[in-house]
PDB file of C-alpha atoms and ligand atoms in Angstrom:
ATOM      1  CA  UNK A  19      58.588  32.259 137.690  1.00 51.00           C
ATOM      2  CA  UNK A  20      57.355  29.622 140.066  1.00 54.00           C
ATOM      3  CA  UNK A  21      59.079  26.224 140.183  1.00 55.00           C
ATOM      4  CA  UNK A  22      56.950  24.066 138.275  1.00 65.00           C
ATOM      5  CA  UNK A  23      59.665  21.786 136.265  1.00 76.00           C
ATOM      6  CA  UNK A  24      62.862  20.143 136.880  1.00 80.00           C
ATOM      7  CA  UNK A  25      65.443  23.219 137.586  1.00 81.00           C
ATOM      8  CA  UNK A  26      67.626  21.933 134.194  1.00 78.00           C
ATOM      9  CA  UNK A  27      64.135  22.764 132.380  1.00 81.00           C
ATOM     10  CA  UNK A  28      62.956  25.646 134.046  1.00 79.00           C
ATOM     11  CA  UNK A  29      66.525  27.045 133.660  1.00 76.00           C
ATOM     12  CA  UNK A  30      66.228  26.123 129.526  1.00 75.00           C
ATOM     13  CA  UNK A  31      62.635  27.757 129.311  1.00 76.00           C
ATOM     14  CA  UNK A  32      63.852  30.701 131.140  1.00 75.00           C
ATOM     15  CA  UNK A  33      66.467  31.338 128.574  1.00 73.00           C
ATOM     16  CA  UNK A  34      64.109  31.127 125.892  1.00 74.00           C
ATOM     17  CA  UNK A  35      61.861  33.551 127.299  1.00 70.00           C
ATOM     18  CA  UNK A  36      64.296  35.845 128.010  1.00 72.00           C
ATOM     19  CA  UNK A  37      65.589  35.224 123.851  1.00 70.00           C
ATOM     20  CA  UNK A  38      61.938  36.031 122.768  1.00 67.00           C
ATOM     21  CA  UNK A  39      61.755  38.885 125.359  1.00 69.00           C
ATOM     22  CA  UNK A  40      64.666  40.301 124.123  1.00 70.00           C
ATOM     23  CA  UNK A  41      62.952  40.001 120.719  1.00 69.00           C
ATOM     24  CA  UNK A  42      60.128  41.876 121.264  1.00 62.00           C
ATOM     25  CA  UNK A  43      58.056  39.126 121.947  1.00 62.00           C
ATOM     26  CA  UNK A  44      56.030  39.171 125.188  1.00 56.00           C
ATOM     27  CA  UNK A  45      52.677  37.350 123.854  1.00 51.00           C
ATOM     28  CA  UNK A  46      52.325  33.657 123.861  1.00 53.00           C
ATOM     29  CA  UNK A  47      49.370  31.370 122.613  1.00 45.00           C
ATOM     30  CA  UNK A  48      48.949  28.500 125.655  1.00 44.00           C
ATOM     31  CA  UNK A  49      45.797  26.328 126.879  1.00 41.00           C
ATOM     32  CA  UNK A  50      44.375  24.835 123.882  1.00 42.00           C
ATOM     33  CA  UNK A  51      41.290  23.738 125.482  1.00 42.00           C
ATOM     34  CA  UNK A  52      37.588  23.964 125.333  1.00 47.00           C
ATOM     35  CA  UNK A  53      37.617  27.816 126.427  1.00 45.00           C
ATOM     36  CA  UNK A  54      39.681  28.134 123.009  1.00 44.00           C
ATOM     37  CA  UNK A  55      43.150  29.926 122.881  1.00 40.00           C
ATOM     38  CA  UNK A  56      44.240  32.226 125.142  1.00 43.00           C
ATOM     39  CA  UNK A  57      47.061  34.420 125.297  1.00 44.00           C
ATOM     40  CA  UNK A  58      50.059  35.172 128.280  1.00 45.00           C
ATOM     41  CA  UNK A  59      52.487  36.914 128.940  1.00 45.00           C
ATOM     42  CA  UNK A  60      55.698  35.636 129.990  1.00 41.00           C
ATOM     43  CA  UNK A  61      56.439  36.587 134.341  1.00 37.00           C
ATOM     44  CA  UNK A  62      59.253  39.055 133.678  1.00 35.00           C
ATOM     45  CA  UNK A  63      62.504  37.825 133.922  1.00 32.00           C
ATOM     46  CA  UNK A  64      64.677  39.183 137.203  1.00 31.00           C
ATOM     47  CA  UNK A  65      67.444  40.328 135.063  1.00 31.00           C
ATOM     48  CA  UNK A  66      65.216  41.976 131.784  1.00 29.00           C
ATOM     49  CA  UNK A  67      64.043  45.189 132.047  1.00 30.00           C
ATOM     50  CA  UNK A  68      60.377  46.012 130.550  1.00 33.00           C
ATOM     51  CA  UNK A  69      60.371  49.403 130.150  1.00 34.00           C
ATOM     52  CA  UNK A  70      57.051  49.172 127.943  1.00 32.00           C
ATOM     53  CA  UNK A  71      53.946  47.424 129.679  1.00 31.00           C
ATOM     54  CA  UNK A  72      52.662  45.194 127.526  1.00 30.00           C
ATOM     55  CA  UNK A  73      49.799  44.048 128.944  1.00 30.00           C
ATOM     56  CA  UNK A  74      47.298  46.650 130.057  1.00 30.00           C
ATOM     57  CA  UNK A  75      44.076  45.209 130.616  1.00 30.00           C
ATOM     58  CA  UNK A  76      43.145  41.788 132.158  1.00 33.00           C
ATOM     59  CA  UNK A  77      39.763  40.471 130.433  1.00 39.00           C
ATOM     60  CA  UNK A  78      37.965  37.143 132.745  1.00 39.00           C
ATOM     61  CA  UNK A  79      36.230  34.876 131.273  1.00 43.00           C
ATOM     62  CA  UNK A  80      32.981  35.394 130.523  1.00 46.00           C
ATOM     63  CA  UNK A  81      30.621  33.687 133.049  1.00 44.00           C
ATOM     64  CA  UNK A  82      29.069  30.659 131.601  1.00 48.00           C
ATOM     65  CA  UNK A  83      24.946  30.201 132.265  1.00 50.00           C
ATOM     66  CA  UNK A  84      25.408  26.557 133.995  1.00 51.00           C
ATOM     67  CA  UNK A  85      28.398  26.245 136.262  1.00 53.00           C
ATOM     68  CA  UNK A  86      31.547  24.694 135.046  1.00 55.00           C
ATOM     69  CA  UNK A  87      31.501  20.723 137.045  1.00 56.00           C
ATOM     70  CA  UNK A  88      34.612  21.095 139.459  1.00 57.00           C
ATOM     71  CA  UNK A  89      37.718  20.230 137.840  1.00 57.00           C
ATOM     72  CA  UNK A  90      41.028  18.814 139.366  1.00 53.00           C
ATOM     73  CA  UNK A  91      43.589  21.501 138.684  1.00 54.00           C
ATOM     74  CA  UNK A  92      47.315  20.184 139.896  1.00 56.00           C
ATOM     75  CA  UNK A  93      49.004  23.181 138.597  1.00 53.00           C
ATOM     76  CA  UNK A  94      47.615  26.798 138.709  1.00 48.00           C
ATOM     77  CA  UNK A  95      46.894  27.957 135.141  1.00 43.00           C
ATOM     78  CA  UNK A  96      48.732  31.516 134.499  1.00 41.00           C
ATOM     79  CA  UNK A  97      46.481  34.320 134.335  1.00 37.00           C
ATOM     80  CA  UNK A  98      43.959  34.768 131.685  1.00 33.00           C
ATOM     81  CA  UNK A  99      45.632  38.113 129.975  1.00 34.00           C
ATOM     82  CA  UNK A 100      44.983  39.246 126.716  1.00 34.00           C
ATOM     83  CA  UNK A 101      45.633  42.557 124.975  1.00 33.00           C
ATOM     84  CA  UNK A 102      43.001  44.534 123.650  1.00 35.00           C
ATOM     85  CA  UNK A 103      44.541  46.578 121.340  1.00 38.00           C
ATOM     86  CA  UNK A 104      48.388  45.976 121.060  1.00 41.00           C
ATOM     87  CA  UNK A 105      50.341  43.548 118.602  1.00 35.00           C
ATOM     88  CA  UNK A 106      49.767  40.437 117.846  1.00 29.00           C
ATOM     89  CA  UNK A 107      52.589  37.535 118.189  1.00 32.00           C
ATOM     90  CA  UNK A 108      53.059  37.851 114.246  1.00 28.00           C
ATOM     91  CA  UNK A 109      52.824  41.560 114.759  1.00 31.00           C
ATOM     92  CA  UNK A 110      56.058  41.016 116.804  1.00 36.00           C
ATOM     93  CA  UNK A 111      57.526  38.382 115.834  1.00 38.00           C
ATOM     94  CA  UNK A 112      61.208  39.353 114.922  1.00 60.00           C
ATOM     95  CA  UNK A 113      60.140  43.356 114.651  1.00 66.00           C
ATOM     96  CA  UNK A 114      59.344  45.371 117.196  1.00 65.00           C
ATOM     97  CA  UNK A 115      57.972  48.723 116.078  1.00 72.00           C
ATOM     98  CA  UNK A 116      59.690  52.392 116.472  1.00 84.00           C
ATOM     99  CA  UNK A 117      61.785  51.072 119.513  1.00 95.00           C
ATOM    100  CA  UNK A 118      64.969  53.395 119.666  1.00 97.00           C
ATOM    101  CA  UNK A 119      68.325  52.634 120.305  1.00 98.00           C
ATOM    102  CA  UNK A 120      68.245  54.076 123.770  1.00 98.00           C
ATOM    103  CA  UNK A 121      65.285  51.790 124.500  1.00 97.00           C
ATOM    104  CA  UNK A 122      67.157  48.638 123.197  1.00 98.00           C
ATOM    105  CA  UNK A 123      70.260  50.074 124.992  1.00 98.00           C
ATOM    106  CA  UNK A 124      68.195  50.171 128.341  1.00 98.00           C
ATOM    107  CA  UNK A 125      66.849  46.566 127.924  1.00 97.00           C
ATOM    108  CA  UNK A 126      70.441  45.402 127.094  1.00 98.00           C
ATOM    109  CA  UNK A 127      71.045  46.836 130.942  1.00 98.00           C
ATOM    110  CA  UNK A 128      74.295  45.681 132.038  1.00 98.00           C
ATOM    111  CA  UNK A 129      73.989  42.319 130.871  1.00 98.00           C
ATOM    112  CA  UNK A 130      74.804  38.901 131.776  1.00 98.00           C
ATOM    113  CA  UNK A 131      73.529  37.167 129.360  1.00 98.00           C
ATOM    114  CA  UNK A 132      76.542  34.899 128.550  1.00 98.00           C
ATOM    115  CA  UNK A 133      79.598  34.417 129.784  1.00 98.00           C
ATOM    116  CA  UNK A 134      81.385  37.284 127.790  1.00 98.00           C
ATOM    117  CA  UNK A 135      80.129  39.631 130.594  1.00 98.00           C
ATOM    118  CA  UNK A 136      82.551  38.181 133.069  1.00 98.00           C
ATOM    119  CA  UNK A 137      85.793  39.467 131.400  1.00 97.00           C
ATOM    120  CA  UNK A 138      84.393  42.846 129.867  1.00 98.00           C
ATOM    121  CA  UNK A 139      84.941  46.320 130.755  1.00 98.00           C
ATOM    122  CA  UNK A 140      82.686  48.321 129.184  1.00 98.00           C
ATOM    123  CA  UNK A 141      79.687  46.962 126.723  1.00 98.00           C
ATOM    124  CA  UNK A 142      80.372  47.943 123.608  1.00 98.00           C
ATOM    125  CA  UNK A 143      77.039  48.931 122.443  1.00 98.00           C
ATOM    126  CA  UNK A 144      77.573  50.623 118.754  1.00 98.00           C
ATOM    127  CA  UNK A 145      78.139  54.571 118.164  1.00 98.00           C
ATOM    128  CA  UNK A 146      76.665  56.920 115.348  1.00 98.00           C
ATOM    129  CA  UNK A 147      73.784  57.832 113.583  1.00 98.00           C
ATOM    130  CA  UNK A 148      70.650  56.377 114.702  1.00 98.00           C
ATOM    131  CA  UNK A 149      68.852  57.286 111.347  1.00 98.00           C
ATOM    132  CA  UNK A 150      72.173  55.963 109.200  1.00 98.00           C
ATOM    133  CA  UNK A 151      71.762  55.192 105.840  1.00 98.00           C
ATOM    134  CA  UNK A 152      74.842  53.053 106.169  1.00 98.00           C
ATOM    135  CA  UNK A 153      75.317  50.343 109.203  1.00 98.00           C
ATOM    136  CA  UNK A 154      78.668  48.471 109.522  1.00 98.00           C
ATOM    137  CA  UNK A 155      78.488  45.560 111.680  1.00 98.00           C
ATOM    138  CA  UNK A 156      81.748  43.920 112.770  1.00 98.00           C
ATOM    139  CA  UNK A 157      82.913  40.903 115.160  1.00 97.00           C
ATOM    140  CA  UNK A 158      83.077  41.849 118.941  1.00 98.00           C
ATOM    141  CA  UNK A 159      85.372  44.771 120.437  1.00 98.00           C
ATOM    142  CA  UNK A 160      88.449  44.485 120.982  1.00 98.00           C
ATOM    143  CA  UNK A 161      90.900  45.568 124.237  1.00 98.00           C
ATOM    144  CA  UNK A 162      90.636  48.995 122.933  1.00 98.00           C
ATOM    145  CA  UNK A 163      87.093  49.276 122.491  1.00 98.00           C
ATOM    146  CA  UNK A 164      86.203  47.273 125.624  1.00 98.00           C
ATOM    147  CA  UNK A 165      88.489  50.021 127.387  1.00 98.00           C
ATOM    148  CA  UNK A 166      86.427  53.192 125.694  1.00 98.00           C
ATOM    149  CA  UNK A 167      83.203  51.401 125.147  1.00 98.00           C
ATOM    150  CA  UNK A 168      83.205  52.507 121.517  1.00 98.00           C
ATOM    151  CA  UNK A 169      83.366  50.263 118.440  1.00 98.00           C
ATOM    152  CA  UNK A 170      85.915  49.908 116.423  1.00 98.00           C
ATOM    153  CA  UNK A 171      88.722  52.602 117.823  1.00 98.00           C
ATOM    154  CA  UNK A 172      91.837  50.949 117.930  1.00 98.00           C
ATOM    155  CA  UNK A 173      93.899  50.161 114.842  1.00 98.00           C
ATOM    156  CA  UNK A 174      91.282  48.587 113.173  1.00 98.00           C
ATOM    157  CA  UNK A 175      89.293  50.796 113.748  1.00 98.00           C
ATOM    158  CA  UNK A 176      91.543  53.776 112.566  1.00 98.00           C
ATOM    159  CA  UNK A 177      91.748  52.055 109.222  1.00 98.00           C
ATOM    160  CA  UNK A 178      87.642  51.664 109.285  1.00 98.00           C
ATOM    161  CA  UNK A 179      87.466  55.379 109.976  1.00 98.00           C
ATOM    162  CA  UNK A 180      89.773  56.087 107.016  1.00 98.00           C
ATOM    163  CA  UNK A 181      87.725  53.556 104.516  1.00 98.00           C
ATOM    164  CA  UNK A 182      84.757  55.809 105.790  1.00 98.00           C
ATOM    165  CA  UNK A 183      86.120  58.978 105.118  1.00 98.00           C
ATOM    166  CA  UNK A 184      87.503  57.575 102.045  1.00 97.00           C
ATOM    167  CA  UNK A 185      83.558  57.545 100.504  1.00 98.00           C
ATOM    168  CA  UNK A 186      82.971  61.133 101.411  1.00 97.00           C
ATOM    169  CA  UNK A 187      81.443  60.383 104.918  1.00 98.00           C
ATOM    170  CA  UNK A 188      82.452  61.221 108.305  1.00 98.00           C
ATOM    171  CA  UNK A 189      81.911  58.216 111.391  1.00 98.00           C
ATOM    172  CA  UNK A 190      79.146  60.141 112.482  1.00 98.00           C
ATOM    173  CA  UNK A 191      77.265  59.821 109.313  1.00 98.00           C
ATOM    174  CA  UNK A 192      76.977  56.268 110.087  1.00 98.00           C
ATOM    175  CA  UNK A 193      76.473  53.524 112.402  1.00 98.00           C
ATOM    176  CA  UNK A 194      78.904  51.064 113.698  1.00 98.00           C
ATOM    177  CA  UNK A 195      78.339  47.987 115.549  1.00 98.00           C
ATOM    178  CA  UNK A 196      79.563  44.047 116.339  1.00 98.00           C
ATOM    179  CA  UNK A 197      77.783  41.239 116.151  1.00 97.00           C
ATOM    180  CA  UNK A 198      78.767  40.616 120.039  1.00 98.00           C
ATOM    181  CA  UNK A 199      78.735  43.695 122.596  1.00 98.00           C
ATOM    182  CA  UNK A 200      81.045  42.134 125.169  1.00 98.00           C
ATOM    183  CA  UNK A 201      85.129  41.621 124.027  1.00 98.00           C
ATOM    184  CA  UNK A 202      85.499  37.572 123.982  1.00 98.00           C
ATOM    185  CA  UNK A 203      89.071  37.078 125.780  1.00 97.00           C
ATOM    186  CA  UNK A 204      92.408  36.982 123.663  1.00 95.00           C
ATOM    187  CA  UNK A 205      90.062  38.510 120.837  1.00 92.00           C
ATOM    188  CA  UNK A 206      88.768  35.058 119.820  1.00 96.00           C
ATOM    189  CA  UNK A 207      85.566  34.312 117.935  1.00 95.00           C
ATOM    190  CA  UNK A 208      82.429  35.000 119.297  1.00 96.00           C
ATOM    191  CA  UNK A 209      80.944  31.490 120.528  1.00 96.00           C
ATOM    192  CA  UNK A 210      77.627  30.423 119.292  1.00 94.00           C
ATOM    193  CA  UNK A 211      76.024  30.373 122.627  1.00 96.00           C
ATOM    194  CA  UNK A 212      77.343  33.716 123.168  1.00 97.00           C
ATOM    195  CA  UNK A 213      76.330  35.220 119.396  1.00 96.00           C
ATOM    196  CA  UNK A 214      72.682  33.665 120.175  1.00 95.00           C
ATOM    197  CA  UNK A 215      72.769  35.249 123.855  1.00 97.00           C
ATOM    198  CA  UNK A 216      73.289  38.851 121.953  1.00 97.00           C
ATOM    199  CA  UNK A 217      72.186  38.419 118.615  1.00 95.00           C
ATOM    200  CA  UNK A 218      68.415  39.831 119.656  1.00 95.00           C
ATOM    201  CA  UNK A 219      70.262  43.327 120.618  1.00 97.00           C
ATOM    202  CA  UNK A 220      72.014  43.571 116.877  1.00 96.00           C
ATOM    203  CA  UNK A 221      68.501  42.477 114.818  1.00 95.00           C
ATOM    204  CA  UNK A 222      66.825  44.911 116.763  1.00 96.00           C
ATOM    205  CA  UNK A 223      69.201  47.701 116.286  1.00 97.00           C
ATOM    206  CA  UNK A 224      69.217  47.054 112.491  1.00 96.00           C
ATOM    207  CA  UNK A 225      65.151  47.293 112.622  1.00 95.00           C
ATOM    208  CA  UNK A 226      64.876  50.185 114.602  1.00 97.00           C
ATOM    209  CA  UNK A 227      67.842  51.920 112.217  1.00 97.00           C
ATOM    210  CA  UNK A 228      66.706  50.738 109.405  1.00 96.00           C
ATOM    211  CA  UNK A 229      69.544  51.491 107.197  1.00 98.00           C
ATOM    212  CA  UNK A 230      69.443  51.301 103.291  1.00 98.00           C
ATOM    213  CA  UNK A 231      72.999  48.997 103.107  1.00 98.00           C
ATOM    214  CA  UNK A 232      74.051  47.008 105.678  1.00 98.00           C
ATOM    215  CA  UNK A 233      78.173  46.323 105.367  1.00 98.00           C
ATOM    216  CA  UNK A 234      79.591  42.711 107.332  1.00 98.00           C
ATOM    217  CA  UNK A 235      83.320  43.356 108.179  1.00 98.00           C
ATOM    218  CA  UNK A 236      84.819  39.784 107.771  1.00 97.00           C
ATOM    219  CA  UNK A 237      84.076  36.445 108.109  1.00 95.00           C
ATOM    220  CA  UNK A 238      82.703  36.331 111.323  1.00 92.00           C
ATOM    221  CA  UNK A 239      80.302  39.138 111.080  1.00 94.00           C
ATOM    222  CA  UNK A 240      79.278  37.761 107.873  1.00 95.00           C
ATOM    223  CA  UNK A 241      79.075  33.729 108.269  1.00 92.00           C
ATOM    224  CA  UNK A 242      77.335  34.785 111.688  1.00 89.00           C
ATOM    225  CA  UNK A 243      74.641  37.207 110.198  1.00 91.00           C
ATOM    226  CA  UNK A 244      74.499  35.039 107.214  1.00 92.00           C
ATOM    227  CA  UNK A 245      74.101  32.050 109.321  1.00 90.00           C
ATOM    228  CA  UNK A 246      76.246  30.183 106.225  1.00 91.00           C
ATOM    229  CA  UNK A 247      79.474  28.520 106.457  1.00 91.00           C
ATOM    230  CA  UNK A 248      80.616  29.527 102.610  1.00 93.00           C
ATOM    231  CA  UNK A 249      84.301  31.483 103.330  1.00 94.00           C
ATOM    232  CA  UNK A 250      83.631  35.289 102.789  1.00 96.00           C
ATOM    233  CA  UNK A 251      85.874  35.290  99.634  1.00 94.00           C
ATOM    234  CA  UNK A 252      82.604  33.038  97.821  1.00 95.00           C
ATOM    235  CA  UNK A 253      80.406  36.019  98.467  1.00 96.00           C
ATOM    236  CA  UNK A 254      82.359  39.231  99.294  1.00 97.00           C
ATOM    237  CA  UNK A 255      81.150  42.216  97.300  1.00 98.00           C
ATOM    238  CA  UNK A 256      77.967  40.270  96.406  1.00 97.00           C
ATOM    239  CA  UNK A 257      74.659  42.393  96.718  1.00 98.00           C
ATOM    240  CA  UNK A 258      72.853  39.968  99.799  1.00 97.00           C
ATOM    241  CA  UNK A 259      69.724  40.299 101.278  1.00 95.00           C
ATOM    242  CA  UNK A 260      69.146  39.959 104.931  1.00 93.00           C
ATOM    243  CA  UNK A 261      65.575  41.176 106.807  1.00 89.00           C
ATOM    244  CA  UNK A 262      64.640  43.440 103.719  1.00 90.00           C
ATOM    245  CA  UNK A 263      67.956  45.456 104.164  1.00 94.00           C
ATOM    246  CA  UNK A 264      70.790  45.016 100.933  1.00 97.00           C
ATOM    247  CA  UNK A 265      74.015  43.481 102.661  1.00 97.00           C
ATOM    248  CA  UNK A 266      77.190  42.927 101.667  1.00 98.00           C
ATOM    249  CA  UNK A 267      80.272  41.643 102.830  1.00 98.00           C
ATOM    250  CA  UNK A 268      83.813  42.854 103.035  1.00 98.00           C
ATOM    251  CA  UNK A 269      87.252  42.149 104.534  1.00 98.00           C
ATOM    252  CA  UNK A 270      87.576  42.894 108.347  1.00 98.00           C
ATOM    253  CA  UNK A 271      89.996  46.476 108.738  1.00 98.00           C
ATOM    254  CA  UNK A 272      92.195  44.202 110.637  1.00 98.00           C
ATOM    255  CA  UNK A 273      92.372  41.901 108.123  1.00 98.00           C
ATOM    256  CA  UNK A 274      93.815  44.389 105.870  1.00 98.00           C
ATOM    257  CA  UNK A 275      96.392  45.366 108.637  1.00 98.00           C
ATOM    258  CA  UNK A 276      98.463  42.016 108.122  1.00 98.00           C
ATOM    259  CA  UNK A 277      97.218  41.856 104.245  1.00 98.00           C
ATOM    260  CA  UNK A 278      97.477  45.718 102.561  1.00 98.00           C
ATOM    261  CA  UNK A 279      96.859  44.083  99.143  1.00 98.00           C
ATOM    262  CA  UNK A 280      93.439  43.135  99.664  1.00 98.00           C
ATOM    263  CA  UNK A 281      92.444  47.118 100.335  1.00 98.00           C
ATOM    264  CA  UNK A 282      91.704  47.220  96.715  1.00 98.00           C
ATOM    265  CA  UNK A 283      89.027  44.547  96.897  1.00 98.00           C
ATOM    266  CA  UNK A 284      87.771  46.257  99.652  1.00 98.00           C
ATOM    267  CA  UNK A 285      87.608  49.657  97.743  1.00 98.00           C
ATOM    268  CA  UNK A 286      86.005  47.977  94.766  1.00 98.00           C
ATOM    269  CA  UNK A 287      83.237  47.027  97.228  1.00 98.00           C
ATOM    270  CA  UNK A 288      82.787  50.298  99.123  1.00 98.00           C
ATOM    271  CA  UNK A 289      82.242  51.342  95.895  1.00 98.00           C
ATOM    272  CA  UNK A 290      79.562  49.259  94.881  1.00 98.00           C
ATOM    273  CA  UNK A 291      78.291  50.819  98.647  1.00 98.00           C
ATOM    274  CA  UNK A 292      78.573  54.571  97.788  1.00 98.00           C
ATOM    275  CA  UNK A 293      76.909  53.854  93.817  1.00 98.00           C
ATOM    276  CA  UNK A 294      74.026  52.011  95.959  1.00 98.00           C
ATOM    277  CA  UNK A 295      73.605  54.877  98.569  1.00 98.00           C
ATOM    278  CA  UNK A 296      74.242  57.997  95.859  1.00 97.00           C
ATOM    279  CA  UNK A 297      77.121  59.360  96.882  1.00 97.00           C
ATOM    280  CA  UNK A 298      79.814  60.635  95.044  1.00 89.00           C
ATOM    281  CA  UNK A 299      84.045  60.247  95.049  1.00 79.00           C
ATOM    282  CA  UNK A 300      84.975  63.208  97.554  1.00 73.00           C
ATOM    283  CA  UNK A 301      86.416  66.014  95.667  1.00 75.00           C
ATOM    284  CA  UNK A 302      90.406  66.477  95.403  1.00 70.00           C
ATOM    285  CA  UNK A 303      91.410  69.259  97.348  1.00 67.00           C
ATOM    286  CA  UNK A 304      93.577  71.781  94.784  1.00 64.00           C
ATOM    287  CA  UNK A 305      97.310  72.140  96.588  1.00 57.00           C
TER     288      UNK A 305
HETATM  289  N1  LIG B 416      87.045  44.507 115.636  1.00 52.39           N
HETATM  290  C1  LIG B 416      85.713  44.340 115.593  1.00 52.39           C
HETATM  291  O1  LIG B 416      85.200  43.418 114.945  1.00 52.39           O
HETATM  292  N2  LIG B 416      84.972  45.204 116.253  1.00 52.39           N
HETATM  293  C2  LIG B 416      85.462  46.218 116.939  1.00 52.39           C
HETATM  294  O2  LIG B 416      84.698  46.980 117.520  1.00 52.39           O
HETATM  295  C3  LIG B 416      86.848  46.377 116.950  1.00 52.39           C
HETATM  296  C4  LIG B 416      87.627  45.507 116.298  1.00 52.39           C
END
């Protein structure tokens, strides 16, 4: 993008271009004037991949019968682009259709989109099923998972594996993710600059799974999807709503690590999961 602002600005609206590129959204409405709206697309961003042109076809305006009186321009006005056929903004806006995971996984590139990148390993992009029926979204990896690059495989996520198996599934059946990709040092919280850097990646994953139940594990996951600052134990095993998906929220696995007696509450709620999704208590094996 040319320098055409203050670098403080130019720096801000390059972040939020890169937020709604990382969204989906490439198409912007601009130049209100007498020629009517027009719509741009955003330069690409060094650091984004665009796997998918958007913009295929560049339509000029139409030449007018009496020439247009010569007009002072100071700045150059981006080009006149519009897309014949594609989405519109709404079209877009939050949803971007049939992407896949790979796709999002490609745009995601080896990020450095906050600061998290600076101390990770391995991005920790999510594992399973792409077509899952169930999606379980935690916090941000840990050292183990920022070591493997898979979610959720250290103690935690032993425990997770176990409350899977528990409802008659297997890991693979489903799809596990964090709210952040990147591990945020000494395993704190995910920071809001850093949730709003990588929150794009998560949305779109959810859209393009499209799972029936979405399950939070713990208060960050939830209070951060949620965007609410309620403590979990207001709304845990409540039936939520979030982007047309049913969500609820449940203790993290590690959270049940220091506390064993709050597995039951967790149990009652995976139950409430496997009643919504159909399945049934795994049969006892006879000894
Ligand atoms: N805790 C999380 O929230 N996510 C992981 O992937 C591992 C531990």
């Amino acid at each position: 993008m040319p320098e055409r602002f203050p670098a403080s600005l130019q720096q801000k609206i390059e972040d939020r271009l890169r937020y709604y590129e990382d969204l989906g959204i490439r198409l912007f409405y601009t130049d209100r004037g007498p020629g009517g709206t027009t719509l741009v697309a955003p330069e690409p961003i060094a650091s984004v991949s665009s796997s998918a042109p958007i913009i295929e076809e560049t339509v000029l305006p139409k030449p007018t019968t009496k020439p247009a009186p010569a007009k002072v321009a100071p700045v150059a006005p981006p080009p006149l682009v519009v897309h014949p056929t594609g989405p519109s903004l709404f079209e877009t806006m939050g949803k971007v259709k049939d992407e896949t995971l790979l796709n999002i996984r490609e745009d995601l590139g080896d990020c450095t989109r906050c600061k998290l990148h600076k101390g990770r390993n391995k991005i920790v992009f999510g594992d399973g099923n792409p077509k899952a029926e169930l999606v379980f979204v935690g916090e941000g990896p840990g050292a183990d998972e920022d070591a493997q690059g898979l979610p959720f495989v250290g103690r935690a996520g032993k425990l997770l594996t176990q409350m899977i198996e528990a409802m008659g599934l297997q890991r693979k059946d489903v799809y596990i993710c964090n709210v952040v990709k990147c591990r945020p040092p000494e395993n704190r919280a995910p920071e809001p600059d850093e949730v709003t850097a990588c929150s794009p990646f998560l949305i779109r994953q959810i859209d393009s799974i499209r799972p029936k139940v979405i399950v939070c594990l713990g208060a960050t996951a939830a209070k951060t999807i949620l965007n609410t600052t309620r403590g979990i134990s207001q709304f845990r095993g409540e039936w939520l709503e979030w982007r047309g998906h049913k969500l609820m929220a449940t203790y993290h696995p590690a959270y049940l690590l220091r506390n064993p007696p709050a597995k039951a509450d967790v149990w009652k709620d995976l139950q409430k999961v496997m009643a919504e999704l159909g399945l049934q208590l795994p049969k006892k094996s006879k000894s």
